[in-house]
Amino acid sequence: LDDVDAVTLDRLVGPLDDVAAVLDRWGTAVGTGALLAPIGIGPAGRVELDLVGDGPHAVIGGTTGSGKSELLRTLVASLAAMHPPERVAFVLVDYKGGSTFDGCASLPHVATVVTDLDGTRTDRVLAGVDAELTRRERWLRDRDRADLDAAADQPDRPPRLVVIIDEFATLVQDRPDVVPSLVDVARRGRSLGLHLVLATQRPAGAMSDDIRANTDLRIALRTADPAD
C-alpha cells in the first residue's frame, strides 16, 4: 500500500470520463441484486460495501477529523459510478451546517440535499421519506410482490433510496420528534428498498435500541472511547 494516498475513484470503479464505460458498468449492475460500493484499497485488494447484503442500514462513527465526511462522499460517488439513477437515488442530510454533500448535489441520482440551516425543509424531506415508504408498500401490493427484489421484472420498479444523515446525534438532540420516523424507516426499509446511513461522532449515545437492532453494517473510524 505504498501508493495508498493515490487511491482515486477511477482506480476503484473504473473510468469516469468514458461514457461507454460508465454505461457498461451501469448495465452490469442492473442485472444483480447487490448494491455494491467500492470505498478503498486494503491489504487484500479492493474494499467494497454492499448495502443489500451487508445492510440494509449502516452506522459510521468517528470523531471530528476522522474522515466521516470524506467516507460519505466516497460512498455516494462510488454508488453513483456503479449504478444508474434508475437503480439508486439519494436523500442527503447534512445536520452540522457544513458542505459535506455540496459536490454531490449535481449527480442525477440525488433527489435532494438539505442541511440544518434549511429550517422546515428538513422536516418536509423526512416527511417525504415516510410518505415514500407508504407509496412503495402500495406499489408492491398492487403488483402482488413481497419486496423490491421480487419486483425485478417490473419496468417501473422504484430505485433503492439511500438516506444519508451526517451528524445523526445532533439531529436526535435538536429534533427528538423525528426519531420515530427514522425508526420506522429502519424497521420497514429492508423489503421496500430504503437504506439509512447514519454518521455521528458519538454513536453509543445517539443510537436507540430500535435503530441499533436494524443497523447491521457498522464502520468505526477514530473514536473517543471504547463504547463508541
PDB file of C-alpha atoms in Angstrom:
ATOM      1  CA  LEU A   1       0.000   0.000   0.000  1.00  0.00           C
ATOM      2  CA  ASP A   2       2.893   2.369  -0.731  1.00  0.00           C
ATOM      3  CA  ASP A   3       0.636   4.418  -3.008  1.00  0.00           C
ATOM      4  CA  VAL A   4      -2.347   4.490  -0.631  1.00  0.00           C
ATOM      5  CA  ASP A   5      -2.577   8.282  -0.925  1.00  0.00           C
ATOM      6  CA  ALA A   6      -3.218   7.899  -4.655  1.00  0.00           C
ATOM      7  CA  VAL A   7      -6.396   5.809  -4.382  1.00  0.00           C
ATOM      8  CA  THR A   8      -8.768   7.687  -6.675  1.00  0.00           C
ATOM      9  CA  LEU A   9     -12.351   6.895  -7.563  1.00  0.00           C
ATOM     10  CA  ASP A  10     -11.485   5.778 -11.084  1.00  0.00           C
ATOM     11  CA  ARG A  11      -8.986   3.329  -9.617  1.00  0.00           C
ATOM     12  CA  LEU A  12     -11.790   1.872  -7.509  1.00  0.00           C
ATOM     13  CA  VAL A  13     -14.596   1.711 -10.054  1.00  0.00           C
ATOM     14  CA  GLY A  14     -13.040   2.245 -13.477  1.00  0.00           C
ATOM     15  CA  PRO A  15     -13.030   5.129 -15.989  1.00  0.00           C
ATOM     16  CA  LEU A  16     -15.277   8.050 -15.099  1.00  0.00           C
ATOM     17  CA  ASP A  17     -14.815  10.183 -18.236  1.00  0.00           C
ATOM     18  CA  ASP A  18     -15.649   7.394 -20.696  1.00  0.00           C
ATOM     19  CA  VAL A  19     -19.414   7.387 -21.310  1.00  0.00           C
ATOM     20  CA  ALA A  20     -19.382   3.892 -22.805  1.00  0.00           C
ATOM     21  CA  ALA A  21     -17.521   2.508 -19.772  1.00  0.00           C
ATOM     22  CA  VAL A  22     -19.957   4.154 -17.337  1.00  0.00           C
ATOM     23  CA  LEU A  23     -22.992   2.849 -19.230  1.00  0.00           C
ATOM     24  CA  ASP A  24     -21.453  -0.621 -19.341  1.00  0.00           C
ATOM     25  CA  ARG A  25     -20.929  -0.565 -15.541  1.00  0.00           C
ATOM     26  CA  TRP A  26     -24.477   0.611 -15.020  1.00  0.00           C
ATOM     27  CA  GLY A  27     -25.839  -2.098 -17.299  1.00  0.00           C
ATOM     28  CA  THR A  28     -23.913  -4.795 -15.442  1.00  0.00           C
ATOM     29  CA  ALA A  29     -25.160  -3.543 -12.060  1.00  0.00           C
ATOM     30  CA  VAL A  30     -28.801  -3.654 -13.141  1.00  0.00           C
ATOM     31  CA  GLY A  31     -28.583  -7.410 -13.555  1.00  0.00           C
ATOM     32  CA  THR A  32     -27.510  -8.037  -9.956  1.00  0.00           C
ATOM     33  CA  GLY A  33     -29.325  -7.877  -6.623  1.00  0.00           C
ATOM     34  CA  ALA A  34     -26.400  -6.240  -4.855  1.00  0.00           C
ATOM     35  CA  LEU A  35     -25.798  -2.542  -4.218  1.00  0.00           C
ATOM     36  CA  LEU A  36     -22.014  -2.537  -4.271  1.00  0.00           C
ATOM     37  CA  ALA A  37     -19.843   0.487  -3.481  1.00  0.00           C
ATOM     38  CA  PRO A  38     -16.039   0.179  -3.566  1.00  0.00           C
ATOM     39  CA  ILE A  39     -14.716   2.546  -0.874  1.00  0.00           C
ATOM     40  CA  GLY A  40     -10.972   1.886  -0.709  1.00  0.00           C
ATOM     41  CA  ILE A  41      -7.979  -0.410  -1.045  1.00  0.00           C
ATOM     42  CA  GLY A  42      -6.921  -2.801   1.724  1.00  0.00           C
ATOM     43  CA  PRO A  43      -4.200  -5.454   2.141  1.00  0.00           C
ATOM     44  CA  ALA A  44      -6.387  -7.984   0.291  1.00  0.00           C
ATOM     45  CA  GLY A  45      -7.348  -5.587  -2.502  1.00  0.00           C
ATOM     46  CA  ARG A  46     -10.457  -3.521  -3.164  1.00  0.00           C
ATOM     47  CA  VAL A  47     -12.759  -2.978  -0.171  1.00  0.00           C
ATOM     48  CA  GLU A  48     -16.474  -2.994  -1.025  1.00  0.00           C
ATOM     49  CA  LEU A  49     -19.697  -2.350   0.853  1.00  0.00           C
ATOM     50  CA  ASP A  50     -22.973  -3.931  -0.199  1.00  0.00           C
ATOM     51  CA  LEU A  51     -25.951  -2.061   1.246  1.00  0.00           C
ATOM     52  CA  VAL A  52     -28.194  -5.000   0.344  1.00  0.00           C
ATOM     53  CA  GLY A  53     -26.051  -7.880   1.580  1.00  0.00           C
ATOM     54  CA  ASP A  54     -24.263  -6.075   4.440  1.00  0.00           C
ATOM     55  CA  GLY A  55     -27.087  -3.705   5.388  1.00  0.00           C
ATOM     56  CA  PRO A  56     -29.729  -2.642   4.788  1.00  0.00           C
ATOM     57  CA  HIS A  57     -28.733   0.178   7.149  1.00  0.00           C
ATOM     58  CA  ALA A  58     -25.342   1.444   8.304  1.00  0.00           C
ATOM     59  CA  VAL A  59     -23.777   3.430  11.138  1.00  0.00           C
ATOM     60  CA  ILE A  60     -20.473   5.269  10.724  1.00  0.00           C
ATOM     61  CA  GLY A  61     -18.798   6.521  13.896  1.00  0.00           C
ATOM     62  CA  GLY A  62     -15.798   8.807  14.195  1.00  0.00           C
ATOM     63  CA  THR A  63     -14.630  11.975  15.912  1.00  0.00           C
ATOM     64  CA  THR A  64     -14.009  15.287  14.145  1.00  0.00           C
ATOM     65  CA  GLY A  65     -11.222  14.897  11.603  1.00  0.00           C
ATOM     66  CA  SER A  66     -11.501  11.114  11.406  1.00  0.00           C
ATOM     67  CA  GLY A  67     -12.749  11.157   7.812  1.00  0.00           C
ATOM     68  CA  LYS A  68     -16.524  10.645   8.148  1.00  0.00           C
ATOM     69  CA  SER A  69     -17.459  13.277   5.600  1.00  0.00           C
ATOM     70  CA  GLU A  70     -14.908  12.037   3.094  1.00  0.00           C
ATOM     71  CA  LEU A  71     -16.145   8.484   3.530  1.00  0.00           C
ATOM     72  CA  LEU A  72     -19.750   9.600   2.990  1.00  0.00           C
ATOM     73  CA  ARG A  73     -18.785  11.458  -0.189  1.00  0.00           C
ATOM     74  CA  THR A  74     -16.877   8.408  -1.386  1.00  0.00           C
ATOM     75  CA  LEU A  75     -19.893   6.177  -0.702  1.00  0.00           C
ATOM     76  CA  VAL A  76     -22.220   8.451  -2.693  1.00  0.00           C
ATOM     77  CA  ALA A  77     -19.808   8.905  -5.602  1.00  0.00           C
ATOM     78  CA  SER A  78     -18.973   5.204  -5.738  1.00  0.00           C
ATOM     79  CA  LEU A  79     -22.613   4.109  -5.722  1.00  0.00           C
ATOM     80  CA  ALA A  80     -23.409   6.663  -8.436  1.00  0.00           C
ATOM     81  CA  ALA A  81     -20.488   5.480 -10.564  1.00  0.00           C
ATOM     82  CA  MET A  82     -21.528   1.842 -10.218  1.00  0.00           C
ATOM     83  CA  HIS A  83     -25.328   2.113 -10.536  1.00  0.00           C
ATOM     84  CA  PRO A  84     -27.692   4.135 -12.760  1.00  0.00           C
ATOM     85  CA  PRO A  85     -30.226   6.631 -11.343  1.00  0.00           C
ATOM     86  CA  GLU A  86     -32.985   4.135 -12.130  1.00  0.00           C
ATOM     87  CA  ARG A  87     -31.418   1.779  -9.597  1.00  0.00           C
ATOM     88  CA  VAL A  88     -30.301   4.035  -6.735  1.00  0.00           C
ATOM     89  CA  ALA A  89     -31.287   7.523  -5.538  1.00  0.00           C
ATOM     90  CA  PHE A  90     -30.074   9.636  -2.615  1.00  0.00           C
ATOM     91  CA  VAL A  91     -31.532  11.935   0.020  1.00  0.00           C
ATOM     92  CA  LEU A  92     -28.577  13.688   1.652  1.00  0.00           C
ATOM     93  CA  VAL A  93     -28.934  15.434   5.027  1.00  0.00           C
ATOM     94  CA  ASP A  94     -26.007  17.386   6.498  1.00  0.00           C
ATOM     95  CA  TYR A  95     -27.053  18.231  10.039  1.00  0.00           C
ATOM     96  CA  LYS A  96     -23.926  20.117  11.003  1.00  0.00           C
ATOM     97  CA  GLY A  97     -24.398  23.051   8.679  1.00  0.00           C
ATOM     98  CA  GLY A  98     -21.377  22.189   6.562  1.00  0.00           C
ATOM     99  CA  SER A  99     -20.741  21.426   2.921  1.00  0.00           C
ATOM    100  CA  THR A 100     -20.385  17.662   3.129  1.00  0.00           C
ATOM    101  CA  PHE A 101     -22.578  16.942   0.120  1.00  0.00           C
ATOM    102  CA  ASP A 102     -22.193  20.108  -1.988  1.00  0.00           C
ATOM    103  CA  GLY A 103     -20.036  18.267  -4.507  1.00  0.00           C
ATOM    104  CA  CYS A 104     -22.651  15.519  -4.869  1.00  0.00           C
ATOM    105  CA  ALA A 105     -25.695  17.739  -5.447  1.00  0.00           C
ATOM    106  CA  SER A 106     -25.420  17.733  -9.249  1.00  0.00           C
ATOM    107  CA  LEU A 107     -25.407  13.937  -9.589  1.00  0.00           C
ATOM    108  CA  PRO A 108     -28.526  12.712 -11.417  1.00  0.00           C
ATOM    109  CA  HIS A 109     -29.068  10.201  -8.595  1.00  0.00           C
ATOM    110  CA  VAL A 110     -29.543  12.894  -5.907  1.00  0.00           C
ATOM    111  CA  ALA A 111     -33.169  13.735  -5.107  1.00  0.00           C
ATOM    112  CA  THR A 112     -32.337  16.473  -2.596  1.00  0.00           C
ATOM    113  CA  VAL A 113     -29.630  17.866  -0.313  1.00  0.00           C
ATOM    114  CA  VAL A 114     -30.610  19.620   2.929  1.00  0.00           C
ATOM    115  CA  THR A 115     -28.786  20.964   5.993  1.00  0.00           C
ATOM    116  CA  ASP A 116     -29.868  22.052   9.444  1.00  0.00           C
ATOM    117  CA  LEU A 117     -29.704  25.614   8.104  1.00  0.00           C
ATOM    118  CA  ASP A 118     -32.656  24.918   5.800  1.00  0.00           C
ATOM    119  CA  GLY A 119     -35.215  25.115   8.621  1.00  0.00           C
ATOM    120  CA  THR A 120     -38.513  23.387   7.972  1.00  0.00           C
ATOM    121  CA  ARG A 121     -37.254  21.974   4.671  1.00  0.00           C
ATOM    122  CA  THR A 122     -35.569  19.202   6.643  1.00  0.00           C
ATOM    123  CA  ASP A 123     -38.959  18.345   8.166  1.00  0.00           C
ATOM    124  CA  ARG A 124     -40.542  18.191   4.714  1.00  0.00           C
ATOM    125  CA  VAL A 125     -37.795  15.925   3.405  1.00  0.00           C
ATOM    126  CA  LEU A 126     -38.127  13.484   6.310  1.00  0.00           C
ATOM    127  CA  ALA A 127     -41.912  13.549   5.949  1.00  0.00           C
ATOM    128  CA  GLY A 128     -41.419  12.798   2.269  1.00  0.00           C
ATOM    129  CA  VAL A 129     -39.315   9.751   3.108  1.00  0.00           C
ATOM    130  CA  ASP A 130     -42.109   8.485   5.355  1.00  0.00           C
ATOM    131  CA  ALA A 131     -44.625   9.038   2.549  1.00  0.00           C
ATOM    132  CA  GLU A 132     -42.329   7.160   0.168  1.00  0.00           C
ATOM    133  CA  LEU A 133     -42.481   4.125   2.448  1.00  0.00           C
ATOM    134  CA  THR A 134     -46.266   4.074   2.167  1.00  0.00           C
ATOM    135  CA  ARG A 135     -46.156   4.638  -1.599  1.00  0.00           C
ATOM    136  CA  ARG A 136     -43.813   1.676  -2.052  1.00  0.00           C
ATOM    137  CA  GLU A 137     -45.973  -0.553   0.101  1.00  0.00           C
ATOM    138  CA  ARG A 138     -48.955   0.227  -2.111  1.00  0.00           C
ATOM    139  CA  TRP A 139     -46.878  -0.265  -5.265  1.00  0.00           C
ATOM    140  CA  LEU A 140     -45.787  -3.740  -4.139  1.00  0.00           C
ATOM    141  CA  ARG A 141     -49.297  -4.684  -3.046  1.00  0.00           C
ATOM    142  CA  ASP A 142     -50.748  -3.647  -6.408  1.00  0.00           C
ATOM    143  CA  ARG A 143     -48.241  -5.923  -8.153  1.00  0.00           C
ATOM    144  CA  ASP A 144     -48.567  -8.778  -5.669  1.00  0.00           C
ATOM    145  CA  ARG A 145     -44.884  -8.671  -4.768  1.00  0.00           C
ATOM    146  CA  ALA A 146     -43.441  -9.302  -1.318  1.00  0.00           C
ATOM    147  CA  ASP A 147     -40.474  -6.954  -1.630  1.00  0.00           C
ATOM    148  CA  LEU A 148     -38.488  -4.849  -4.084  1.00  0.00           C
ATOM    149  CA  ASP A 149     -36.218  -7.729  -5.120  1.00  0.00           C
ATOM    150  CA  ALA A 150     -39.245  -9.809  -6.082  1.00  0.00           C
ATOM    151  CA  ALA A 151     -40.340  -6.979  -8.380  1.00  0.00           C
ATOM    152  CA  ALA A 152     -37.202  -7.031 -10.541  1.00  0.00           C
ATOM    153  CA  ASP A 153     -39.340  -7.868 -13.589  1.00  0.00           C
ATOM    154  CA  GLN A 154     -41.367  -4.662 -13.243  1.00  0.00           C
ATOM    155  CA  PRO A 155     -40.192  -1.894 -15.616  1.00  0.00           C
ATOM    156  CA  ASP A 156     -41.425   0.844 -13.276  1.00  0.00           C
ATOM    157  CA  ARG A 157     -39.762  -0.556 -10.172  1.00  0.00           C
ATOM    158  CA  PRO A 158     -38.601   2.365  -7.982  1.00  0.00           C
ATOM    159  CA  PRO A 159     -34.880   2.750  -7.300  1.00  0.00           C
ATOM    160  CA  ARG A 160     -33.341   1.895  -3.966  1.00  0.00           C
ATOM    161  CA  LEU A 161     -33.374   5.052  -1.872  1.00  0.00           C
ATOM    162  CA  VAL A 162     -30.340   5.735   0.318  1.00  0.00           C
ATOM    163  CA  VAL A 163     -30.937   8.346   3.055  1.00  0.00           C
ATOM    164  CA  ILE A 164     -27.620   9.591   4.448  1.00  0.00           C
ATOM    165  CA  ILE A 165     -27.532  11.748   7.581  1.00  0.00           C
ATOM    166  CA  ASP A 166     -24.253  13.357   8.605  1.00  0.00           C
ATOM    167  CA  GLU A 167     -24.155  14.033  12.360  1.00  0.00           C
ATOM    168  CA  PHE A 168     -27.138  11.982  13.355  1.00  0.00           C
ATOM    169  CA  ALA A 169     -26.565  12.664  17.069  1.00  0.00           C
ATOM    170  CA  THR A 170     -27.120  16.401  16.559  1.00  0.00           C
ATOM    171  CA  LEU A 171     -30.355  15.712  14.697  1.00  0.00           C
ATOM    172  CA  VAL A 172     -31.561  13.483  17.548  1.00  0.00           C
ATOM    173  CA  GLN A 173     -30.645  16.128  20.131  1.00  0.00           C
ATOM    174  CA  ASP A 174     -32.245  19.044  18.283  1.00  0.00           C
ATOM    175  CA  ARG A 175     -35.226  17.190  16.845  1.00  0.00           C
ATOM    176  CA  PRO A 176     -36.139  14.183  19.013  1.00  0.00           C
ATOM    177  CA  ASP A 177     -39.562  14.182  17.344  1.00  0.00           C
ATOM    178  CA  VAL A 178     -38.066  12.809  14.099  1.00  0.00           C
ATOM    179  CA  VAL A 179     -36.626   9.710  15.756  1.00  0.00           C
ATOM    180  CA  PRO A 180     -39.852   7.650  15.485  1.00  0.00           C
ATOM    181  CA  SER A 181     -39.928   8.268  11.724  1.00  0.00           C
ATOM    182  CA  LEU A 182     -36.331   7.104  11.365  1.00  0.00           C
ATOM    183  CA  VAL A 183     -37.054   4.035  13.465  1.00  0.00           C
ATOM    184  CA  ASP A 184     -39.967   3.308  11.133  1.00  0.00           C
ATOM    185  CA  VAL A 185     -37.651   3.562   8.125  1.00  0.00           C
ATOM    186  CA  ALA A 186     -35.165   1.242   9.822  1.00  0.00           C
ATOM    187  CA  ARG A 187     -37.839  -1.367  10.556  1.00  0.00           C
ATOM    188  CA  ARG A 188     -39.655  -1.297   7.204  1.00  0.00           C
ATOM    189  CA  GLY A 189     -36.881  -0.279   4.858  1.00  0.00           C
ATOM    190  CA  ARG A 190     -35.380  -3.664   4.040  1.00  0.00           C
ATOM    191  CA  SER A 191     -38.242  -5.012   1.934  1.00  0.00           C
ATOM    192  CA  LEU A 192     -39.086  -1.587   0.483  1.00  0.00           C
ATOM    193  CA  GLY A 193     -35.613  -0.738  -0.796  1.00  0.00           C
ATOM    194  CA  LEU A 194     -34.878   2.106   1.641  1.00  0.00           C
ATOM    195  CA  HIS A 195     -31.485   2.320   3.325  1.00  0.00           C
ATOM    196  CA  LEU A 196     -30.295   4.553   6.181  1.00  0.00           C
ATOM    197  CA  VAL A 197     -26.656   5.577   6.572  1.00  0.00           C
ATOM    198  CA  LEU A 198     -26.188   7.391   9.892  1.00  0.00           C
ATOM    199  CA  ALA A 199     -22.875   9.116  10.662  1.00  0.00           C
ATOM    200  CA  THR A 200     -22.063  10.580  14.059  1.00  0.00           C
ATOM    201  CA  GLN A 201     -19.220  11.393  16.422  1.00  0.00           C
ATOM    202  CA  ARG A 202     -20.767   9.511  19.350  1.00  0.00           C
ATOM    203  CA  PRO A 203     -22.778   6.504  18.175  1.00  0.00           C
ATOM    204  CA  ALA A 204     -23.044   4.996  21.658  1.00  0.00           C
ATOM    205  CA  GLY A 205     -25.068   7.957  22.890  1.00  0.00           C
ATOM    206  CA  ALA A 206     -27.182   8.537  19.797  1.00  0.00           C
ATOM    207  CA  MET A 207     -28.390   5.080  18.807  1.00  0.00           C
ATOM    208  CA  SER A 208     -31.664   3.858  20.253  1.00  0.00           C
ATOM    209  CA  ASP A 209     -32.158   0.138  20.759  1.00  0.00           C
ATOM    210  CA  ASP A 210     -34.604   0.041  17.835  1.00  0.00           C
ATOM    211  CA  ILE A 211     -32.152   1.645  15.419  1.00  0.00           C
ATOM    212  CA  ARG A 212     -29.239  -0.400  16.735  1.00  0.00           C
ATOM    213  CA  ALA A 213     -31.190  -3.618  16.141  1.00  0.00           C
ATOM    214  CA  ASN A 214     -31.650  -2.731  12.469  1.00  0.00           C
ATOM    215  CA  THR A 215     -28.184  -1.424  11.578  1.00  0.00           C
ATOM    216  CA  ASP A 216     -26.106  -4.473  10.731  1.00  0.00           C
ATOM    217  CA  LEU A 217     -23.360  -2.565   8.894  1.00  0.00           C
ATOM    218  CA  ARG A 218     -21.117  -0.562  11.244  1.00  0.00           C
ATOM    219  CA  ILE A 219     -17.901   1.294  10.468  1.00  0.00           C
ATOM    220  CA  ALA A 220     -15.673   2.683  13.216  1.00  0.00           C
ATOM    221  CA  LEU A 221     -13.163   5.391  12.367  1.00  0.00           C
ATOM    222  CA  ARG A 222     -11.237   7.162  15.133  1.00  0.00           C
ATOM    223  CA  THR A 223     -13.405   7.220  18.272  1.00  0.00           C
ATOM    224  CA  ALA A 224     -13.127   8.870  21.665  1.00  0.00           C
ATOM    225  CA  ASP A 225     -13.724   5.825  23.852  1.00  0.00           C
ATOM    226  CA  PRO A 226     -14.234   2.027  23.652  1.00  0.00           C
ATOM    227  CA  ALA A 227     -18.040   2.284  23.914  1.00  0.00           C
ATOM    228  CA  ASP A 228     -18.119   4.203  20.624  1.00  0.00           C
TER     229      ASP A 228
END
